[in-house]
Amino acid sequence: MATEGPRDYSKPGAFKADAVQRLLDAKGRGRALHEVWAASTAQVVAYMDVDLSTDLAALAPLVAPLISGHSDLAIGTRLGRGARVVRGPKREII
């Protein structure tokens, strides 16, 4: 029996994710997400653009309510009111 308390999923590195790679027959991000998520046995599935506009550390606080069972759906956007967006030098170079 584990003696540690509940894990704080809002902290970076608090959860581990398995990488999934799959070659699909048809193109399209939505089609790819639907196919892979439908086949997943994971408790939580997530998608995040890799265009460097959002720090990867933002993922843990987004999925924490899903993992804890508090919420069934979480949506994050950098375009929403109150969003803090800082474009780093890496993004500007690329």
Short mmCIF file of N, CA, C and O in Angstrom, two decimals:
data_model
loop_
_atom_site.label_atom_id
_atom_site.label_comp_id
_atom_site.label_asym_id
_atom_site.label_seq_id
_atom_site.Cartn_x
_atom_site.Cartn_y
_atom_site.Cartn_z
N MET A 1 0.84 -1.18 0.00
CA MET A 1 0.00 0.00 0.00
C MET A 1 0.89 1.25 0.00
O MET A 1 1.82 1.36 0.76
N ALA A 2 0.56 2.19 -0.87
CA ALA A 2 1.34 3.43 -0.95
C ALA A 2 1.03 4.31 0.25
O ALA A 2 -0.11 4.40 0.69
N THR A 3 2.05 4.97 0.76
CA THR A 3 1.86 5.83 1.93
C THR A 3 1.90 7.30 1.56
O THR A 3 1.61 8.14 2.39
N GLU A 4 2.29 7.62 0.34
CA GLU A 4 2.35 9.03 -0.04
C GLU A 4 0.96 9.58 -0.27
O GLU A 4 0.03 8.85 -0.62
N GLY A 5 0.81 10.87 -0.08
CA GLY A 5 -0.48 11.52 -0.27
C GLY A 5 -0.79 11.73 -1.74
O GLY A 5 -0.04 11.28 -2.60
N PRO A 6 -1.88 12.40 -2.03
CA PRO A 6 -2.24 12.65 -3.42
C PRO A 6 -1.18 13.50 -4.12
O PRO A 6 -0.59 14.38 -3.50
N ARG A 7 -0.95 13.21 -5.36
CA ARG A 7 0.06 13.94 -6.13
C ARG A 7 -0.51 15.28 -6.59
O ARG A 7 -1.67 15.37 -6.99
N ASP A 8 0.30 16.33 -6.53
CA ASP A 8 -0.10 17.65 -7.01
C ASP A 8 0.25 17.73 -8.49
O ASP A 8 1.40 17.96 -8.85
N TYR A 9 -0.74 17.53 -9.35
CA TYR A 9 -0.49 17.50 -10.78
C TYR A 9 -0.26 18.87 -11.38
O TYR A 9 0.03 18.99 -12.56
N SER A 10 -0.37 19.93 -10.60
CA SER A 10 -0.13 21.27 -11.14
C SER A 10 1.36 21.60 -11.19
O SER A 10 1.74 22.60 -11.75
N LYS A 11 2.21 20.76 -10.62
CA LYS A 11 3.65 21.00 -10.61
C LYS A 11 4.29 20.36 -11.85
O LYS A 11 3.93 19.25 -12.23
N PRO A 12 5.25 21.06 -12.48
CA PRO A 12 5.94 20.47 -13.63
C PRO A 12 6.58 19.13 -13.27
O PRO A 12 7.12 18.96 -12.19
N GLY A 13 6.47 18.18 -14.17
CA GLY A 13 7.06 16.87 -13.96
C GLY A 13 6.25 15.97 -13.05
O GLY A 13 6.70 14.90 -12.67
N ALA A 14 5.04 16.39 -12.67
CA ALA A 14 4.23 15.62 -11.71
C ALA A 14 3.61 14.38 -12.34
O ALA A 14 3.22 13.47 -11.64
N PHE A 15 3.50 14.36 -13.64
CA PHE A 15 2.95 13.18 -14.28
C PHE A 15 3.82 12.80 -15.46
O PHE A 15 4.56 13.60 -15.99
N LYS A 16 3.73 11.55 -15.83
CA LYS A 16 4.50 11.06 -16.96
C LYS A 16 3.52 10.67 -18.07
O LYS A 16 2.45 10.15 -17.80
N ALA A 17 3.92 10.92 -19.28
CA ALA A 17 3.08 10.57 -20.42
C ALA A 17 3.88 9.66 -21.35
O ALA A 17 5.07 9.86 -21.54
N ASP A 18 3.21 8.68 -21.87
CA ASP A 18 3.84 7.81 -22.85
C ASP A 18 3.71 8.45 -24.23
O ASP A 18 2.66 8.97 -24.58
N ALA A 19 4.79 8.40 -24.98
CA ALA A 19 4.76 8.92 -26.34
C ALA A 19 4.09 7.90 -27.24
O ALA A 19 4.29 6.70 -27.10
N VAL A 20 3.27 8.39 -28.14
CA VAL A 20 2.57 7.52 -29.07
C VAL A 20 2.92 7.96 -30.48
O VAL A 20 2.82 9.14 -30.81
N GLN A 21 3.34 7.03 -31.28
CA GLN A 21 3.59 7.32 -32.69
C GLN A 21 2.79 6.34 -33.52
O GLN A 21 2.78 5.14 -33.25
N ARG A 22 2.13 6.87 -34.52
CA ARG A 22 1.32 6.02 -35.38
C ARG A 22 1.28 6.63 -36.77
O ARG A 22 1.08 7.84 -36.92
N LEU A 23 1.47 5.83 -37.79
CA LEU A 23 1.39 6.28 -39.17
C LEU A 23 -0.04 6.05 -39.66
O LEU A 23 -0.55 4.93 -39.62
N LEU A 24 -0.69 7.13 -40.08
CA LEU A 24 -2.09 7.05 -40.50
C LEU A 24 -2.19 7.08 -42.01
O LEU A 24 -1.33 7.65 -42.69
N ASP A 25 -3.25 6.50 -42.54
CA ASP A 25 -3.46 6.44 -43.98
C ASP A 25 -3.91 7.77 -44.57
O ASP A 25 -3.62 8.06 -45.72
N ALA A 26 -4.63 8.56 -43.81
CA ALA A 26 -5.18 9.81 -44.33
C ALA A 26 -4.59 11.00 -43.57
O ALA A 26 -4.16 10.88 -42.43
N LYS A 27 -4.58 12.15 -44.24
CA LYS A 27 -4.06 13.38 -43.63
C LYS A 27 -5.14 14.07 -42.81
O LYS A 27 -6.33 13.80 -42.96
N GLY A 28 -4.71 14.99 -41.95
CA GLY A 28 -5.64 15.81 -41.19
C GLY A 28 -5.44 15.67 -39.70
O GLY A 28 -5.44 14.56 -39.17
N ARG A 29 -5.25 16.80 -39.04
CA ARG A 29 -5.05 16.81 -37.59
C ARG A 29 -6.26 16.28 -36.85
O ARG A 29 -6.14 15.46 -35.94
N GLY A 30 -7.45 16.73 -37.21
CA GLY A 30 -8.67 16.27 -36.55
C GLY A 30 -8.87 14.78 -36.71
O GLY A 30 -9.24 14.07 -35.77
N ARG A 31 -8.63 14.29 -37.91
CA ARG A 31 -8.76 12.85 -38.18
C ARG A 31 -7.76 12.06 -37.35
O ARG A 31 -8.07 11.03 -36.77
N ALA A 32 -6.55 12.56 -37.27
CA ALA A 32 -5.50 11.89 -36.50
C ALA A 32 -5.85 11.85 -35.01
O ALA A 32 -5.73 10.82 -34.35
N LEU A 33 -6.29 12.99 -34.47
CA LEU A 33 -6.67 13.05 -33.06
C LEU A 33 -7.82 12.09 -32.77
O LEU A 33 -7.80 11.36 -31.78
N HIS A 34 -8.83 12.09 -33.62
CA HIS A 34 -9.98 11.21 -33.41
C HIS A 34 -9.55 9.74 -33.41
O HIS A 34 -9.93 8.98 -32.52
N GLU A 35 -8.74 9.35 -34.37
CA GLU A 35 -8.33 7.95 -34.48
C GLU A 35 -7.48 7.51 -33.28
O GLU A 35 -7.71 6.45 -32.69
N VAL A 36 -6.52 8.33 -32.92
CA VAL A 36 -5.62 7.95 -31.83
C VAL A 36 -6.33 8.01 -30.48
O VAL A 36 -6.18 7.12 -29.65
N TRP A 37 -7.12 9.06 -30.24
CA TRP A 37 -7.84 9.17 -28.97
C TRP A 37 -8.88 8.06 -28.83
O TRP A 37 -9.07 7.53 -27.74
N ALA A 38 -9.57 7.71 -29.91
CA ALA A 38 -10.57 6.66 -29.85
C ALA A 38 -9.95 5.31 -29.50
O ALA A 38 -10.57 4.47 -28.85
N ALA A 39 -8.72 5.09 -29.93
CA ALA A 39 -8.03 3.83 -29.66
C ALA A 39 -7.28 3.82 -28.33
O ALA A 39 -6.82 2.79 -27.87
N SER A 40 -7.20 4.97 -27.68
CA SER A 40 -6.42 5.09 -26.45
C SER A 40 -7.13 4.45 -25.26
O SER A 40 -8.35 4.51 -25.14
N THR A 41 -6.34 3.86 -24.40
CA THR A 41 -6.87 3.34 -23.14
C THR A 41 -6.47 4.24 -21.96
O THR A 41 -6.70 3.90 -20.81
N ALA A 42 -5.89 5.40 -22.27
CA ALA A 42 -5.43 6.32 -21.24
C ALA A 42 -6.60 6.95 -20.50
O ALA A 42 -7.69 7.13 -21.06
N GLN A 43 -6.39 7.29 -19.24
CA GLN A 43 -7.41 7.97 -18.44
C GLN A 43 -7.65 9.37 -18.98
O GLN A 43 -8.77 9.87 -18.98
N VAL A 44 -6.58 10.03 -19.44
CA VAL A 44 -6.66 11.40 -19.95
C VAL A 44 -5.86 11.46 -21.24
O VAL A 44 -4.74 10.95 -21.31
N VAL A 45 -6.43 12.08 -22.26
CA VAL A 45 -5.70 12.35 -23.50
C VAL A 45 -5.69 13.85 -23.71
O VAL A 45 -6.61 14.57 -23.32
N ALA A 46 -4.61 14.35 -24.31
CA ALA A 46 -4.46 15.79 -24.49
C ALA A 46 -3.76 16.08 -25.80
O ALA A 46 -3.02 15.25 -26.33
N TYR A 47 -3.97 17.27 -26.29
CA TYR A 47 -3.31 17.74 -27.50
C TYR A 47 -2.82 19.15 -27.25
O TYR A 47 -3.52 19.97 -26.66
N MET A 48 -1.61 19.44 -27.72
CA MET A 48 -1.05 20.78 -27.57
C MET A 48 -0.22 21.08 -28.81
O MET A 48 0.61 20.27 -29.22
N ASP A 49 -0.48 22.22 -29.44
CA ASP A 49 0.34 22.63 -30.58
C ASP A 49 1.79 22.73 -30.15
O ASP A 49 2.08 23.09 -29.01
N VAL A 50 2.67 22.45 -31.05
CA VAL A 50 4.09 22.53 -30.72
C VAL A 50 4.74 23.71 -31.45
O VAL A 50 5.88 23.65 -31.86
N ASP A 51 3.98 24.80 -31.58
CA ASP A 51 4.51 25.98 -32.27
C ASP A 51 5.24 26.93 -31.34
O ASP A 51 5.56 28.04 -31.71
N LEU A 52 5.51 26.49 -30.12
CA LEU A 52 6.26 27.25 -29.11
C LEU A 52 5.53 28.48 -28.61
O LEU A 52 6.11 29.33 -27.95
N SER A 53 4.21 28.58 -28.86
CA SER A 53 3.47 29.74 -28.38
C SER A 53 3.02 29.56 -26.94
O SER A 53 2.67 30.53 -26.27
N THR A 54 3.02 28.33 -26.44
CA THR A 54 2.63 28.05 -25.06
C THR A 54 3.69 27.18 -24.42
O THR A 54 4.15 26.20 -25.00
N ASP A 55 4.08 27.55 -23.22
CA ASP A 55 5.08 26.77 -22.48
C ASP A 55 4.50 25.41 -22.13
O ASP A 55 3.35 25.29 -21.73
N LEU A 56 5.30 24.37 -22.28
CA LEU A 56 4.84 23.02 -21.97
C LEU A 56 4.42 22.88 -20.51
O LEU A 56 3.56 22.06 -20.18
N ALA A 57 4.94 23.73 -19.64
CA ALA A 57 4.55 23.70 -18.22
C ALA A 57 3.08 24.02 -18.02
O ALA A 57 2.50 23.71 -16.99
N ALA A 58 2.42 24.61 -19.02
CA ALA A 58 1.00 24.94 -18.92
C ALA A 58 0.12 23.70 -19.03
O ALA A 58 -1.06 23.73 -18.66
N LEU A 59 0.67 22.59 -19.51
CA LEU A 59 -0.14 21.39 -19.70
C LEU A 59 -0.56 20.76 -18.37
O LEU A 59 -1.71 20.35 -18.22
N ALA A 60 0.33 20.69 -17.42
CA ALA A 60 0.02 20.03 -16.14
C ALA A 60 -1.17 20.69 -15.42
O ALA A 60 -2.10 19.99 -15.01
N PRO A 61 -1.19 22.02 -15.25
CA PRO A 61 -2.36 22.62 -14.60
C PRO A 61 -3.65 22.46 -15.40
O PRO A 61 -4.74 22.42 -14.83
N LEU A 62 -3.53 22.33 -16.72
CA LEU A 62 -4.72 22.15 -17.54
C LEU A 62 -5.34 20.77 -17.32
O LEU A 62 -6.56 20.64 -17.21
N VAL A 63 -4.52 19.73 -17.26
CA VAL A 63 -5.06 18.37 -17.14
C VAL A 63 -5.26 17.93 -15.69
O VAL A 63 -5.90 16.91 -15.44
N ALA A 64 -4.76 18.67 -14.73
CA ALA A 64 -4.91 18.28 -13.32
C ALA A 64 -6.36 18.04 -12.91
O ALA A 64 -6.66 17.03 -12.26
N PRO A 65 -7.31 18.91 -13.28
CA PRO A 65 -8.72 18.64 -12.91
C PRO A 65 -9.27 17.38 -13.57
O PRO A 65 -10.18 16.75 -13.04
N LEU A 66 -8.74 17.01 -14.71
CA LEU A 66 -9.19 15.78 -15.38
C LEU A 66 -8.68 14.56 -14.64
O LEU A 66 -9.41 13.60 -14.41
N ILE A 67 -7.43 14.60 -14.26
CA ILE A 67 -6.81 13.48 -13.56
C ILE A 67 -7.44 13.28 -12.19
O ILE A 67 -7.67 12.15 -11.76
N SER A 68 -7.76 14.37 -11.52
CA SER A 68 -8.35 14.27 -10.18
C SER A 68 -9.82 13.86 -10.22
O SER A 68 -10.38 13.50 -9.20
N GLY A 69 -10.44 13.94 -11.40
CA GLY A 69 -11.85 13.61 -11.51
C GLY A 69 -12.77 14.80 -11.28
O GLY A 69 -13.98 14.67 -11.33
N HIS A 70 -12.20 15.97 -11.04
CA HIS A 70 -12.99 17.17 -10.81
C HIS A 70 -13.73 17.62 -12.07
O HIS A 70 -14.84 18.14 -12.00
N SER A 71 -13.11 17.41 -13.24
CA SER A 71 -13.70 17.87 -14.49
C SER A 71 -13.63 16.76 -15.53
O SER A 71 -12.80 15.86 -15.44
N ASP A 72 -14.50 16.86 -16.53
CA ASP A 72 -14.51 15.91 -17.63
C ASP A 72 -13.84 16.47 -18.88
O ASP A 72 -13.47 15.72 -19.78
N LEU A 73 -13.71 17.79 -18.95
CA LEU A 73 -13.16 18.44 -20.13
C LEU A 73 -12.41 19.69 -19.70
O LEU A 73 -12.86 20.42 -18.82
N ALA A 74 -11.28 19.92 -20.32
CA ALA A 74 -10.51 21.14 -20.07
C ALA A 74 -10.06 21.70 -21.41
O ALA A 74 -9.57 20.97 -22.27
N ILE A 75 -10.24 23.00 -21.60
CA ILE A 75 -9.84 23.66 -22.84
C ILE A 75 -8.99 24.86 -22.48
O ILE A 75 -9.39 25.69 -21.66
N GLY A 76 -7.84 24.96 -23.09
CA GLY A 76 -6.97 26.11 -22.87
C GLY A 76 -6.79 26.86 -24.17
O GLY A 76 -6.78 26.27 -25.24
N THR A 77 -6.66 28.17 -24.08
CA THR A 77 -6.41 28.98 -25.26
C THR A 77 -5.55 30.17 -24.89
O THR A 77 -5.72 30.75 -23.82
N ARG A 78 -4.65 30.52 -25.77
CA ARG A 78 -3.83 31.71 -25.54
C ARG A 78 -4.57 32.96 -26.00
O ARG A 78 -4.11 34.07 -25.80
N LEU A 79 -5.72 32.79 -26.63
CA LEU A 79 -6.47 33.92 -27.16
C LEU A 79 -7.56 34.41 -26.20
O LEU A 79 -8.19 35.42 -26.47
N GLY A 80 -7.77 33.71 -25.09
CA GLY A 80 -8.82 34.07 -24.16
C GLY A 80 -8.48 35.29 -23.31
O GLY A 80 -7.32 35.64 -23.13
N ARG A 81 -9.53 35.93 -22.79
CA ARG A 81 -9.35 37.07 -21.91
C ARG A 81 -8.60 36.61 -20.67
O ARG A 81 -8.92 35.58 -20.09
N GLY A 82 -7.60 37.32 -20.26
CA GLY A 82 -6.82 36.96 -19.08
C GLY A 82 -5.64 36.05 -19.38
O GLY A 82 -4.86 35.74 -18.49
N ALA A 83 -5.51 35.60 -20.63
CA ALA A 83 -4.37 34.75 -21.00
C ALA A 83 -3.09 35.58 -20.97
O ALA A 83 -3.08 36.74 -21.35
N ARG A 84 -2.04 34.97 -20.46
CA ARG A 84 -0.73 35.64 -20.44
C ARG A 84 0.14 35.01 -21.51
O ARG A 84 0.55 33.86 -21.38
N VAL A 85 0.41 35.75 -22.55
CA VAL A 85 1.18 35.24 -23.67
C VAL A 85 2.46 36.06 -23.79
O VAL A 85 2.42 37.28 -23.90
N VAL A 86 3.58 35.37 -23.75
CA VAL A 86 4.88 36.01 -23.93
C VAL A 86 5.58 35.24 -25.03
O VAL A 86 5.83 34.04 -24.91
N ARG A 87 5.88 35.92 -26.11
CA ARG A 87 6.57 35.25 -27.21
C ARG A 87 8.06 35.28 -26.95
O ARG A 87 8.66 36.33 -26.85
N GLY A 88 8.63 34.11 -26.85
CA GLY A 88 10.05 33.99 -26.58
C GLY A 88 10.89 34.15 -27.84
O GLY A 88 10.38 34.11 -28.96
N PRO A 89 12.18 34.32 -27.67
CA PRO A 89 13.06 34.52 -28.82
C PRO A 89 13.09 33.30 -29.75
O PRO A 89 13.24 33.45 -30.96
N LYS A 90 12.93 32.09 -29.23
CA LYS A 90 12.93 30.89 -30.08
C LYS A 90 11.80 30.97 -31.11
O LYS A 90 11.98 30.65 -32.27
N ARG A 91 10.64 31.38 -30.67
CA ARG A 91 9.49 31.44 -31.57
C ARG A 91 9.72 32.47 -32.66
O ARG A 91 9.32 32.27 -33.80
N GLU A 92 10.32 33.57 -32.34
CA GLU A 92 10.55 34.62 -33.33
C GLU A 92 11.60 34.20 -34.37
O GLU A 92 11.52 34.59 -35.51
N ILE A 93 12.55 33.40 -33.96
CA ILE A 93 13.58 32.93 -34.89
C ILE A 93 13.01 31.92 -35.87
O ILE A 93 13.28 31.95 -37.05
N ILE A 94 12.20 31.02 -35.35
CA ILE A 94 11.61 29.97 -36.18
C ILE A 94 10.55 30.58 -37.04
O ILE A 94 10.38 30.47 -38.15
#
